[in-house]
Amino acid sequence: MGHGRLTLDGFADTMHAFVYFAPAMKTGTAQKIGIQQYIDDVCRRARAAAGVIARLPEDTRNRALRNMADRVEENRDAILAANAEDMERGKEIRLTGALLDRLELNPQRVAAMAEGCRQVADLPDPVGEMTAFRERPSGIRVGRMRVPLGVIGIIFESRPNVTIDAASLCFKSGNAAILRGGSEAIHSNLAIAACIHQGLRDAELGEDCIQVIETTDREAVGALITASEYVDIIIPRGGRGLIERISAEARVPVIRHLEGICHVYIDGDADLGKGIEVAYNAKARRYGICGAMETLLVSRPVAEEVLPELARRYGEKGIELRGCEVSRRIVPHMQAATEDDWTTEYLDAMLSIKVVDGLDEAITHINHYGSHHTDSIITENREHADRFLREVDSSSVMLNASTQFADGFEYGLGAEIGISTDKLHVRGPVGLEGLTTQKYVVIGDGTVRP
Amino acid sequence: MGHGRLTLDGFADTMHAFVYFAPAMKTGTAQKIGIQQYIDDVCRRARAAAGVIARLPEDTRNRALRNMADRVEENRDAILAANAEDMERGKEIRLTGALLDRLELNPQRVAAMAEGCRQVADLPDPVGEMTAFRERPSGIRVGRMRVPLGVIGIIFESRPNVTIDAASLCFKSGNAAILRGGSEAIHSNLAIAACIHQGLRDAELGEDCIQVIETTDREAVGALITASEYVDIIIPRGGRGLIERISAEARVPVIRHLEGICHVYIDGDADLGKGIEVAYNAKARRYGICGAMETLLVSRPVAEEVLPELARRYGEKGIELRGCEVSRRIVPHMQAATEDDWTTEYLDAMLSIKVVDGLDEAITHINHYGSHHTDSIITENREHADRFLREVDSSSVMLNASTQFADGFEYGLGAEIGISTDKLHVRGPVGLEGLTTQKYVVIGDGTVRP
C-alpha cells in the first residue's frame, strides 16, 4: 500500500488515552456467547449492511471516508497510546525486530493513514459503471453493470495501517468489510476501528459497514473463512504460512497474494547498459517488497560482459550472491547456489544468479521455479520480447523494466489491497475494480424469446 | 449450450461398431496403477499440454476443431452404437425418463455436435487480446493481455454432447481440458473422445490437450478436484447435488452453475400488455431451462387486472399455479403456495405467484428467496427500473424482457459453457472470455523505479 511507504523512524510521542471499545470487554462478549456465534453474528450483520452500502450514493461513501480520516487525525494521540501498549507487549513476548517494525506507528504513519483514506475517497467510483449496450437480433439490448462483491473478509498480520487501508478500499467499492488483524496489534486496531466507526456514524451510517473482529481467538478465523453463506471473498494479507492455512481451510473463495520469486532475464540481444541498470534496481532498490528480484538469469553469450560489473555493484551494496556453476566461473567469489535458492524469496540482501542457454531455458526456469508474480526480460529483440511476454505465466510480465514497478499505484490503479498471484477473478495488483463484479443487464420492450 | 437445443426425437439408427478406446481395458489401466496415480498422471500431462496449447497460433487451434467436427460426422454410426449400449444399460438400471432423454443421441444430435464444434472454431480468438497501454508518470507503459487459464476440469452428468461442447470451448480459448462425464454415458463419451483425439492428431497435436477420464470410479472425481498443483479451475455441470458435493470437497477453485429460481415482477407502473406477454413467455416457452421463471411477483394495484388473464393462459397450457393468499382471492382455483414454493426450481409446468406491496417487497423477496440467477422487472417507471436493476443481486437483471433470454448465445457470447451464479471471476453466461484471464504487461526502456 502506497500510504504505508513511510520510514519507521518515530514512536508514540504521547500517551494520552482515548476512549475506544475496550477490547477486554468485547472479547468477553465473544467468549460469553461463544466464538462461533459471535462470528455468525458479525457475518450476518455484514451481509445486511452490504445491501445498504450497495445502494449508497457515491458522495455519501466519500463523505464517510473523509470523516474517518478526520477522526484518525483528531485521535492520533489515542491511536499512538494504544499502539504503545501493543509495542510494549510485543517486546515482552519477544517479537522479532522486523515484526516490531511493522507493528509500530508514529505521527507520520498516522497522518499517512488519514491521507490514504482521503486519497481513496478521491478515486473514481467503480460502482455502477456500465459497459456499452449491444443490440441483439432478438431485440434485447445487453450490457454489464459493475457492482460490489458484497461482504469482504480481510485477514492480516501485524501492520495496523491495514485496518484503515483495507476498510477504505472495501467501503469505497461498496462492500461491507470484516477485518481480522494480528493479535499483536489488537489495541492499535481497535483504536483505529473506533475512528472508523465514528466516521460512519457522522455520515449517519451503521457501524456494521466495517467491523473489526474484537477477539484474538484463532477460532474466529476458522469461523470467518467458512461462513460462505454470508461472506463473498476472503483476502489474506501476510506470509506464506497464513495464506496457505487459510486456503486449505476456507469454504469462502480466497484471493491469494503469495510470495514474489521474481526474475530478471538479460537476453543475448539485450542492451547491456539497460540490463545492468534494471537488474541492479530490481534487487537493490528495496529488498523487502514482493516485486524485488530474487533470481537473475543471464544468457550465456553476454554473461561475461554483464556479470562482473553487476557483481561489483551488488558487492558495493553488500548483497550476497549465490551462483550456478557457469556464473561462478565468471565471478569466482560467489557461493554455489543450491536447488533451494531457485525457489526462495529472500526478501533480503541476497540474490541467486543463473546463466542460461537462451530464451527457452529462461522461460522454462521461470515457469518452473517462479511464483507467477512478476518477471522481466531485457532485450532489443522484438520476437524474444513477444515470446517472453506471452509465454511467461506470471501476473505481470515486463520488457526492459524493473520488477520493482509491480505495484497498484505504479500501474495507475490508485491504490491496491494486495497483489493476486491467483489467476481467477483478478491477477496482479488488486485495486477497487478487483473488489467488484459485473452483472448482466438486459433491456427489452416487452420482448419475449421465440 | 445452443447446439444442444435439439429435440430428442430419434434413436441410434445403426449399430455399426467403430474401434475406440475400449473402456474396460482403460479402466483396467486405471485400476491397476490406482485411481489417484492415474489422475495425477492425467493432470500432469494436462499441465504440460497447457503450455503447448497456449503457444499455438489461432489457425492451428481452429484447424484441430474443424478436424474434430469432421471425425464426429464420419464416425456418427459408431457414436450412435456406443450410445445405444449406454441406453440399453440405462434402461436395465432403470434410469428415469428424463435422464434417458438426456443420455440419448440421434443423427441430428450428432450432426449438431459437429456443427457446434465448427461454430466454436469460427468465434473470434480471445487469446492475446490486449487492452490499451497507458503511459505512467514513471515512463513505463502498462496494459493487459488476455491469456488462457491453463488446465480446466469439467465434471458433468449424463449428456454426452457436453464432451465435445466443453472440449471445444476450452481448447479454443487455449486451455487443456480434463473431462469427467457421467458413468451412464461412458461408452458415448469415449466414442466422442476418440473423434476428438483423431482430430488433434490430424493437426499434429497431442491427445493430452483434451483428456477424457476413462474410469467411472468416483474416487477419480475426488482426485481431480483436489489436484490444485495442476488444475486451475473446475466447472461442474449438473444438478445441485453434484455441484454442492464438488464445492465442499474441491481444493481447486470452482465456478458454480447453480439452479435458476428466476422471477418476473410486474410493477404497478407496468405496461400490462407487456407484463402478460413476458410473464407468459418466461414460464411457458420452455420449462426445463435454468432461465425459466419459477415465481411471478405482481404489484398489488395491478394484480386484479393481470392475474385472471394470466391464469387463463397458464391454465390452457396446463401449468399448475400455487398462489399466496392475496392472489388466491383473485384466482380462487389456485393451490396455496407454501414457504417451500418460493425456493423451489420446478423446471416443470408449475408456477408460484405472489402479490407484493410494491418494488421494495419485490426486491427483498427476490434477494431472499431467489438464486441470484436471472430476474426481470416489467415497468415503464424509470426510477423503479433503475432501482431494480441496481439492487437485485443476480447475475442477470432484466427490464421488460423474458428471463428465458438468459443464455450465452442470446447475449452474443457465441457459445456458453454454463451460467455462473458465483460472483468471482465470471457471473452469468460463461463464454470463451470466462475461460481466460488477464495478465499485466509492462513496457519500459531500461526503466528503473526511483
XYZ file of C-alpha atoms in Angstrom, chain A residues 5 47 54-57 61 125 127-128 134 136-138 140 142 144-145 147-151 232-233 246-251 253-255 274 277-278 281 285 289 363 380 386-402 404-413 422-429 433-434 436-450, chain B residues 5 47 54-57 61 125 127-128 134 136-138 140 142 144-145 147-151 232-233 246-251 253-255 274 277-278 281 285 289 363 380 386-402 404-413 422-429 433-434 436-450:
188
model
C 5.570 3.553 2.449
C -24.461 -9.143 4.950
C -24.541 -1.079 -2.327
C -27.334 1.497 -2.536
C -25.401 4.455 -1.095
C -24.688 7.311 -3.473
C -19.456 6.914 0.749
C -16.229 5.321 -8.170
C -19.702 1.035 -8.759
C -22.458 1.354 -11.350
C -25.142 -4.181 -27.678
C -29.052 -8.372 -30.283
C -31.021 -9.782 -33.225
C -33.853 -10.719 -30.832
C -32.915 -7.156 -26.448
C -27.312 -6.458 -23.395
C -22.900 -5.145 -17.971
C -23.027 -3.171 -14.740
C -21.466 -3.861 -8.669
C -19.846 -4.542 -5.279
C -18.901 -8.104 -4.362
C -20.856 -7.863 -1.095
C -19.019 -8.884 2.074
C -18.264 -13.409 -0.570
C -14.495 -13.360 -0.516
C -6.411 -20.069 5.078
C -6.507 -21.521 1.565
C -6.580 -25.025 2.960
C -9.456 -24.408 5.368
C -11.582 -21.787 3.629
C -15.023 -22.525 2.207
C -13.304 -18.089 -2.145
C -9.839 -16.716 -1.355
C -7.776 -14.268 -3.387
C 19.782 -1.223 -19.666
C 20.602 -0.740 -14.589
C 17.383 -2.761 -14.414
C 17.416 -1.635 -9.413
C 16.215 -0.530 -4.575
C 8.808 -5.938 -1.222
C 11.111 -19.175 -19.779
C 16.018 -5.356 -28.008
C 6.848 -11.184 -27.636
C 7.556 -14.774 -26.706
C 8.610 -13.894 -23.151
C 5.571 -11.675 -22.549
C 3.248 -14.329 -23.935
C 4.767 -17.483 -22.513
C 5.858 -16.489 -19.024
C 2.878 -17.428 -16.868
C 3.024 -14.593 -14.347
C 0.622 -11.923 -13.139
C 2.961 -9.233 -14.507
C 5.381 -9.693 -17.385
C 7.759 -6.856 -18.206
C 10.045 -5.719 -21.001
C 13.089 -3.584 -20.179
C 11.615 -2.517 -16.834
C 12.393 -3.198 -13.186
C 10.062 -3.266 -8.501
C 7.338 -1.489 -10.513
C 4.878 -4.280 -9.570
C 2.531 -2.078 -7.534
C -1.043 -0.825 -7.848
C -0.033 2.829 -7.591
C 2.667 2.459 -10.230
C 0.166 0.745 -12.537
C -2.326 3.575 -12.098
C -4.940 1.704 -10.045
C -4.167 -16.329 -8.426
C -5.500 -16.495 -11.959
C -9.216 -16.302 -11.333
C -11.118 -13.040 -10.966
C -8.121 -10.781 -10.606
C -4.421 -11.194 -11.285
C -1.629 -8.836 -10.253
C -2.227 -5.672 -8.215
C -12.143 -2.876 -9.624
C -10.908 -6.180 -8.185
C -16.303 -5.530 -7.635
C -18.037 -7.863 -10.066
C -20.107 -7.312 -13.200
C -23.685 -8.407 -13.721
C -25.552 -8.583 -16.989
C -28.268 -6.031 -17.665
C -30.818 -6.873 -20.335
C -33.247 -4.252 -21.640
C -36.275 -5.155 -23.701
C -39.619 -3.618 -24.507
C -41.919 -6.438 -23.583
C -39.535 -8.683 -25.509
C -40.160 -12.422 -25.403
C -37.923 -15.226 -26.581
C -39.293 -17.034 -29.648
C -31.093 -27.427 -28.330
C -0.399 -29.188 -17.347
C -1.071 -21.526 -25.020
C 1.566 -21.061 -27.725
C -0.478 -22.445 -30.644
C -1.455 -19.955 -33.314
C -6.443 -24.436 -32.881
C -9.967 -15.758 -30.658
C -6.287 -15.206 -26.535
C -3.675 -12.483 -26.842
C -1.437 3.668 -20.566
C 2.560 6.240 -16.429
C 4.469 9.192 -14.967
C 7.441 6.871 -14.284
C 6.523 2.636 -18.027
C 1.022 -0.621 -18.615
C -3.209 -6.181 -20.025
C -3.033 -9.297 -22.165
C -4.279 -15.456 -21.741
C -5.708 -18.956 -21.156
C -6.432 -20.101 -17.601
C -4.346 -23.248 -18.113
C -5.971 -26.548 -17.163
C -6.603 -24.185 -12.473
C -10.364 -24.419 -12.335
C -17.819 -30.727 -5.532
C -17.810 -27.286 -3.900
C -17.492 -28.858 -0.481
C -14.552 -31.088 -1.375
C -12.649 -29.121 -4.011
C -9.224 -27.580 -3.378
C -11.374 -23.090 -7.476
C -14.870 -23.962 -8.716
C -17.159 -21.916 -10.953
C -46.049 -6.341 -21.949
C -46.654 -11.422 -22.663
C -43.348 -11.558 -20.798
C -43.190 -16.476 -22.184
C -41.818 -21.194 -23.592
C -34.027 -24.456 -18.694
C -36.597 -6.743 -4.409
C -42.473 1.943 -17.541
C -33.062 1.701 -12.132
C -33.560 0.553 -8.556
C -34.483 -2.987 -9.586
C -31.511 -3.339 -11.966
C -29.138 -1.984 -9.348
C -30.455 -3.632 -6.210
C -31.426 -7.111 -7.336
C -28.308 -9.155 -6.633
C -28.459 -11.538 -9.601
C -26.134 -12.481 -12.426
C -28.653 -11.101 -14.946
C -31.180 -8.369 -14.232
C -33.720 -7.511 -16.902
C -36.181 -4.785 -17.808
C -39.279 -5.647 -19.847
C -37.703 -8.846 -21.153
C -38.287 -12.559 -20.629
C -35.735 -17.121 -20.924
C -33.194 -14.882 -22.687
C -30.565 -15.848 -20.060
C -28.221 -17.655 -22.447
C -24.743 -17.113 -23.860
C -25.920 -17.233 -27.462
C -28.709 -14.742 -26.841
C -26.229 -12.408 -25.116
C -23.848 -12.581 -28.070
C -21.074 -14.620 -26.425
C -20.900 -17.180 -8.487
C -19.720 -13.609 -8.204
C -15.997 -14.021 -8.607
C -14.237 -14.132 -11.964
C -17.337 -14.524 -14.101
C -21.027 -14.045 -13.477
C -23.895 -15.091 -15.740
C -23.363 -16.941 -19.028
C -13.690 -14.910 -22.218
C -14.676 -16.566 -18.933
C -9.300 -16.828 -19.870
C -7.570 -14.429 -17.503
C -5.657 -11.179 -17.981
C -2.077 -10.555 -17.016
C -0.349 -7.208 -16.767
C 2.206 -6.273 -19.401
C 4.686 -3.534 -18.537
C 6.920 -1.995 -21.188
C 9.907 0.171 -20.316
C 13.152 1.199 -21.963
C 15.613 0.234 -19.304
C 13.246 1.918 -16.853
C 14.056 1.657 -13.152
C 11.902 2.596 -10.185
C 13.210 5.614 -8.294
